[in-house]
Structures are given as C-alpha cells and as structure tokens.
Coordinates of C-alpha atoms in Angstrom, one line a residue:
M1 CA 0.0 0.0 0.0
R2 CA 1.0 3.6 -0.6
F3 CA 0.6 5.9 2.5
F4 CA 0.5 9.6 3.0
L5 CA 1.2 11.1 6.5
I6 CA -0.3 14.3 7.7
E7 CA 1.2 14.9 11.2
D8 CA 2.8 17.9 12.8
D9 CA 5.2 15.9 15.0
A10 CA 8.3 14.9 12.9
V11 CA 9.2 12.2 15.4
V12 CA 5.8 10.5 15.0
R13 CA 6.1 10.7 11.2
K14 CA 9.5 9.0 11.4
M15 CA 8.2 6.3 13.7
L16 CA 5.2 5.6 11.4
E17 CA 7.4 5.5 8.3
K18 CA 9.8 3.0 10.1
V19 CA 6.9 0.7 11.2
I20 CA 5.4 0.7 7.7
H21 CA 8.7 0.0 6.0
E22 CA 9.9 -2.7 8.5
S23 CA 6.5 -4.5 8.5
G24 CA 6.5 -4.8 4.7
L25 CA 3.0 -3.1 4.5
G26 CA 4.0 -0.7 1.8
E27 CA 5.7 2.7 1.5
V28 CA 5.2 6.3 2.6
V29 CA 5.0 8.3 -0.6
G30 CA 4.4 11.7 0.9
Q31 CA 4.2 13.7 4.1
A32 CA 2.9 17.0 5.4
E33 CA 3.1 18.9 8.7
D34 CA -0.4 20.4 8.5
G35 CA -3.7 20.0 6.7
L36 CA -3.1 23.4 5.2
D37 CA -0.1 22.0 3.3
V38 CA -2.1 19.2 1.5
S39 CA -4.1 19.1 -1.7
I40 CA -5.7 16.4 -3.8
D41 CA -2.8 16.7 -6.3
Q42 CA -0.4 15.2 -3.7
L43 CA -2.7 12.2 -3.1
Y44 CA -2.5 10.8 -6.7
A45 CA -2.0 7.0 -6.4
V46 CA -2.2 7.2 -2.5
D47 CA -4.1 4.3 -1.0
V48 CA -4.4 5.4 2.7
V49 CA -4.0 8.7 4.5
L50 CA -2.8 8.7 8.2
I51 CA -3.8 12.0 9.7
D52 CA -3.4 13.7 13.1
L53 CA -6.6 14.9 14.8
L54 CA -5.1 18.0 16.3
M55 CA -2.9 20.3 14.1
P56 CA -2.1 24.0 14.5
G57 CA -3.4 25.1 11.1
L58 CA -6.1 22.9 9.8
D59 CA -7.1 20.1 12.1
G60 CA -7.7 16.4 11.0
I61 CA -11.5 16.7 10.6
Q62 CA -11.3 19.9 8.6
T63 CA -8.6 18.4 6.4
M64 CA -10.6 15.2 5.8
K65 CA -13.6 17.3 4.7
K66 CA -11.4 19.3 2.4
L67 CA -9.8 16.3 0.7
R68 CA -13.1 14.4 0.4
A69 CA -14.6 17.5 -1.3
Q70 CA -11.6 17.6 -3.7
G71 CA -12.2 13.9 -4.6
F72 CA -10.1 11.7 -2.4
T73 CA -11.9 8.4 -1.9
G74 CA -9.4 6.3 0.1
P75 CA -9.6 5.5 3.8
F76 CA -8.4 7.9 6.5
I77 CA -6.7 6.5 9.7
M78 CA -6.8 9.0 12.5
I79 CA -3.8 9.4 14.9
S80 CA -4.3 11.1 18.2
Q81 CA -3.9 11.0 22.0
V82 CA -7.3 12.7 22.4
E83 CA -9.6 10.7 24.7
N84 CA -12.6 12.9 24.3
K85 CA -15.3 10.6 23.1
E86 CA -17.4 13.4 21.5
M87 CA -14.4 14.6 19.4
I88 CA -13.6 11.0 18.4
G89 CA -17.2 10.5 17.5
Q90 CA -17.1 13.6 15.3
A91 CA -14.0 12.2 13.5
Y92 CA -15.8 9.0 12.7
L93 CA -18.9 10.9 11.6
H94 CA -16.8 12.9 9.2
G95 CA -15.1 9.9 7.5
I96 CA -12.3 8.3 9.4
D97 CA -12.2 4.5 8.9
T98 CA -10.2 3.6 12.1
Y99 CA -8.1 5.0 14.8
I100 CA -4.5 4.7 16.1
H101 CA -3.7 6.0 19.6
K102 CA -0.7 8.0 20.7
P103 CA 1.8 7.3 22.0
I104 CA 2.5 5.1 18.9
N105 CA 2.5 1.4 19.6
R106 CA 4.1 -0.7 16.9
Y107 CA 1.8 -3.7 17.3
E108 CA -1.3 -1.5 17.2
V109 CA -0.1 0.3 14.0
V110 CA 0.7 -3.0 12.3
S111 CA -2.6 -4.6 13.3
V112 CA -4.7 -1.6 12.2
L113 CA -2.8 -1.3 8.8
K114 CA -3.1 -5.0 8.1
R115 CA -6.8 -4.8 8.7
V116 CA -7.2 -1.9 6.3
A117 CA -5.0 -3.8 3.8
D118 CA -7.4 -6.8 4.0
Y119 CA -10.4 -4.5 3.5
L120 CA -8.8 -2.8 0.5
S121 CA -7.9 -6.2 -1.0
V122 CA -11.4 -7.5 -0.8
A123 CA -12.8 -4.2 -2.1
S124 CA -10.4 -4.3 -5.0
S125 CA -11.4 -7.9 -5.9
L126 CA -15.1 -7.0 -5.8
D127 CA -14.4 -3.9 -7.9
S128 CA -12.6 -6.1 -10.5
I129 CA -15.7 -8.3 -10.6
R130 CA -18.0 -5.4 -11.2
R131 CA -15.9 -4.1 -14.0
L132 CA -15.8 -7.6 -15.6
L133 CA -19.6 -7.9 -15.3
Q134 CA -20.0 -4.5 -17.0
T135 CA -17.9 -5.8 -19.9
L136 CA -19.9 -9.1 -20.0
E137 CA -23.2 -7.2 -20.0
K138 CA -22.2 -5.5 -23.3
T139 CA -21.9 -8.8 -25.1
K140 CA -24.5 -10.0 -27.6
Q141 CA -25.3 -13.3 -25.9
P142 CA -27.5 -12.5 -22.8
L143 CA -28.0 -16.1 -21.6
A144 CA -24.4 -17.0 -21.9
T145 CA -23.4 -13.8 -20.2
H146 CA -25.7 -14.4 -17.3
E147 CA -24.2 -17.9 -16.7
A148 CA -20.7 -16.5 -17.1
T149 CA -21.3 -13.7 -14.6
T150 CA -22.8 -16.0 -12.0
E151 CA -19.9 -18.4 -12.3
Q152 CA -17.3 -15.7 -12.3
K153 CA -18.7 -14.1 -9.1
A154 CA -19.0 -17.5 -7.4
R155 CA -15.3 -18.3 -8.2
Q156 CA -14.2 -14.9 -6.8
L157 CA -16.2 -15.6 -3.6
L158 CA -14.6 -19.1 -3.4
L159 CA -11.2 -17.4 -3.4
I160 CA -12.1 -15.1 -0.6
L161 CA -13.4 -18.0 1.5
G162 CA -10.2 -20.0 0.9
I163 CA -12.0 -22.9 -0.9
A164 CA -11.3 -22.3 -4.6
G165 CA -9.2 -25.5 -4.8
E166 CA -11.6 -27.8 -3.2
A167 CA -13.0 -30.9 -5.0
G168 CA -16.6 -29.7 -4.6
V169 CA -16.2 -26.5 -6.6
A170 CA -17.8 -27.9 -9.7
D171 CA -20.8 -29.2 -7.7
L172 CA -21.3 -25.8 -6.0
L173 CA -21.1 -23.9 -9.3
A174 CA -23.8 -26.3 -10.7
I175 CA -26.0 -25.5 -7.8
M176 CA -25.5 -21.8 -8.2
R177 CA -26.5 -22.0 -11.9
W178 CA -29.6 -24.0 -10.8
L179 CA -30.6 -21.4 -8.2
S180 CA -30.2 -18.7 -10.8
E181 CA -32.5 -20.6 -13.2
Q182 CA -35.0 -21.1 -10.4
E183 CA -35.0 -17.4 -9.7
Q184 CA -35.5 -16.5 -13.3
Q185 CA -38.6 -18.7 -13.4
G186 CA -40.0 -16.8 -10.4
R187 CA -39.4 -19.4 -7.7
S188 CA -38.0 -18.5 -4.3
I189 CA -34.4 -19.6 -3.7
H190 CA -35.2 -19.9 0.0
D191 CA -37.4 -22.9 -0.6
L192 CA -34.6 -25.4 -1.3
P193 CA -35.6 -29.0 -1.6
P194 CA -34.0 -31.5 0.8
L195 CA -30.3 -31.7 0.0
K196 CA -30.3 -35.2 -1.3
E197 CA -33.1 -34.3 -3.7
L198 CA -31.2 -31.2 -4.8
Y199 CA -28.0 -33.3 -5.4
A200 CA -30.1 -35.8 -7.3
Q201 CA -31.3 -33.1 -9.6
M202 CA -27.8 -31.9 -10.3
V203 CA -26.5 -35.5 -11.0
Q204 CA -29.4 -36.4 -13.2
R205 CA -28.6 -33.6 -15.5
V206 CA -25.4 -35.3 -16.6
C207 CA -26.0 -39.0 -15.7
K208 CA -29.1 -41.2 -16.4
E209 CA -27.9 -44.6 -15.2
E210 CA -29.6 -45.2 -11.9
Q211 CA -26.8 -47.1 -10.2
L212 CA -24.3 -44.4 -11.1
V213 CA -26.7 -41.7 -10.1
Q214 CA -27.0 -43.0 -6.5
K215 CA -23.2 -43.4 -6.2
E216 CA -22.6 -39.9 -7.5
I217 CA -25.2 -38.4 -5.2
R218 CA -23.4 -39.7 -2.2
A219 CA -20.0 -38.5 -3.6
M220 CA -21.4 -35.0 -4.3
E221 CA -22.8 -34.9 -0.7
Q222 CA -19.4 -35.6 0.7
R223 CA -17.6 -33.2 -1.6
I224 CA -20.0 -30.3 -0.8
R225 CA -19.9 -31.0 3.0
R226 CA -16.0 -31.1 3.0
M227 CA -15.9 -27.8 1.1
V228 CA -18.4 -26.1 3.4
L229 CA -16.5 -27.4 6.4
Q230 CA -13.3 -26.0 5.0
A231 CA -14.9 -22.5 4.5
F232 CA -16.3 -22.8 8.1
T233 CA -12.8 -23.5 9.5
H234 CA -11.1 -20.9 7.3
L235 CA -13.5 -18.1 8.6
S236 CA -13.1 -19.4 12.2
S237 CA -9.3 -19.1 11.8
L238 CA -9.5 -15.6 10.5
G239 CA -11.7 -14.6 13.4
L240 CA -9.4 -16.3 15.9
A241 CA -6.4 -14.3 14.5
D242 CA -8.2 -11.0 14.2
Y243 CA -11.8 -10.6 15.4
T244 CA -12.2 -7.4 13.3
N245 CA -10.9 -9.0 10.1
P246 CA -13.3 -7.7 7.4
T247 CA -13.8 -11.0 5.6
F248 CA -14.6 -12.7 9.0
E249 CA -16.9 -9.9 10.0
H250 CA -18.9 -9.9 6.8
F251 CA -19.1 -13.6 5.9
A252 CA -19.1 -15.6 9.2
P253 CA -22.6 -14.5 10.4
R254 CA -24.1 -14.6 6.9
L255 CA -22.9 -18.1 5.8
F256 CA -23.0 -19.9 9.1
D257 CA -24.7 -19.9 12.5
F258 CA -22.4 -17.5 14.5
E259 CA -22.6 -19.5 17.7
E260 CA -21.2 -22.5 15.8
I261 CA -18.4 -20.2 14.5
R262 CA -17.5 -19.2 18.0
L263 CA -17.4 -22.8 19.1
R264 CA -15.1 -23.7 16.2
M265 CA -12.8 -20.8 17.2
Q266 CA -12.6 -22.2 20.7
E267 CA -11.8 -25.7 19.2
L268 CA -9.0 -24.2 17.1
E269 CA -7.6 -22.3 20.0
A270 CA -7.5 -25.6 21.9
G271 CA -5.7 -27.2 19.0
E272 CA -8.5 -29.5 18.1
K273 CA -8.5 -30.5 14.4
A274 CA -11.8 -32.3 14.4
T275 CA -15.0 -30.4 15.2
K276 CA -18.3 -31.1 17.0
C277 CA -20.0 -28.1 15.4
R278 CA -23.2 -28.4 13.5
I279 CA -23.0 -27.0 10.0
N280 CA -26.1 -26.0 8.1
V281 CA -25.2 -26.8 4.5
K282 CA -28.5 -25.6 3.2
K283 CA -28.1 -22.2 4.8
F284 CA -24.6 -22.0 3.4
L285 CA -25.8 -22.7 -0.2
T286 CA -28.6 -20.1 0.0
A287 CA -26.5 -17.5 1.6
F288 CA -23.6 -18.1 -0.8
Y289 CA -26.0 -17.4 -3.7
M290 CA -27.3 -14.3 -2.1
E291 CA -23.7 -13.0 -1.6
I292 CA -22.8 -13.5 -5.3
K293 CA -25.9 -11.7 -6.3
N294 CA -24.8 -8.7 -4.2
I295 CA -21.3 -8.6 -5.7

C-alpha cells in the first residue's frame, strides 16, 4: 500500500514510516506537517492517509472534509492521543475509517494497517468483478453472459473463502446455476428441496444410469460437505487471528450460525483438528448465492 502522512510531529512521522517499512506493509509516498499543506494533487495514487486529529493550522476533521470534497476516496486513519469521546465520534462521523492511539504502539499500528489492507484487498477484488460484469453485459449473448457472470462471481467468492481449490467447486457452481434458473422462473431460492433431492437433480442432468446416479449423489454430498467445512474452518481461523478481520466480520454470520463459528474458534484455540460443530449446509448454499448476487 501507498501511504501519505499528515502529522505535525516529525518524530511520530518518522516512527510511522519506520513501522510501515519494516513490517512490509508498503511505503510512505508523501508527508505534510499540517492540513493546510495538503491538496488532492499530492494524493495521486495514494491508498491510505494517516492523519493527526489536532494540528495547529487545519485540524484532522477539517482536512478530511477538504480532501473528500476535492475527490479523495481512500480511507483515513486518525492518529491522536485525544480521549474525548465526543471529538472522536465527530471524527468517525466525518469519515475516518479507524483510529490509532498516541503514543504510537508498533503492534497496534501493524494490526490496524493490516486490517485496512485486508479490507482494500477485498474491495479491490469486488471492484474487479464489477468491471468484468459490466464488460460481459455488453456482449451479444444474454443467456451465456448471465451464466458466465454467475460463475465468475462464485469463483471470486470461493477465493475469498479459501476454498477455490476444493473438490466440490464444480458441484457448487452447478447448484448456483440451478438457483439462478429457479429465480429467473419466479421461484423462491429460500425454498430449497432436501439436500439429497437437490443433489439428485444436479446429478441427473449429466447422468441417467440409476446405479451411477446413486453413487454420484453420495459422492457429491461428501464433496459439498467437505468444502463447506473448509470454509467454516477458514473463517473461524480468520476470526481467531483477528476478530475485526473484514472477511470474517462480513461472511461468518451470513454463511453460518455464528454460535457455531464461536465454538469452532474455541476448538481451534485448543488445537482440536476435528469439530463437533453443526454445519447447516442448506443455509450456506442459499447465503452463498445471495452473496454472489450482491457482488
């Protein structure tokens, strides 16, 4: 990431620059001592602005308002030793994304910046998908485009959930296409048939021999369940490492029962590889489809 520092204390600027460089989070591409000294022209290609709340000329809140009005859309991270809750609340109200306390603590800085980096990474991936979809929508084959966009969005979400390489990916994509067809026909995607019946419909599309159908239904059931379990464990691991991780915060409560996620986090913390958690596969499939629709 590319950072810009707005801070009147040269020592703090030097400390932040050192932490950013040594932690491998990116580089500081510009600095200013006061909000009066900064304009949008200096923020070209800047990803994140770290800004002091109290400065002698133009304070942090006024500077943010000025830069937002000039067109800067990246996140602001506030730096201050101010403990006044009302003032901090005003800062959040006017656009800061998160907060670093003074005196500067290396571990806090790294944790906050990594969290922002994760958020920007996810946002960038979703933006890439949107641009791809806009391109696909301009093609001359509406049906093929719809199928391609559904699959493309599903594959991106699989990457985010850490399950893009699982054996059940093809099965999941087939179910997502089926759900898309159901919705186009005016049926509710929330009224899924029993899972074995759903798997049977998927298998019978490509296989008609009864003996093979039954065998493949069982195999599909196992592949899907292993993949969902992997997503469940991946999200739990993210939450255990950082409870405010944006991927964890967004997807864990939507794709799974959050109480089960908390239980899995406790199991992982205790070093338990197996799990006693109950996983609602039907909820996962429905929620997964809703998430790719919202991309």
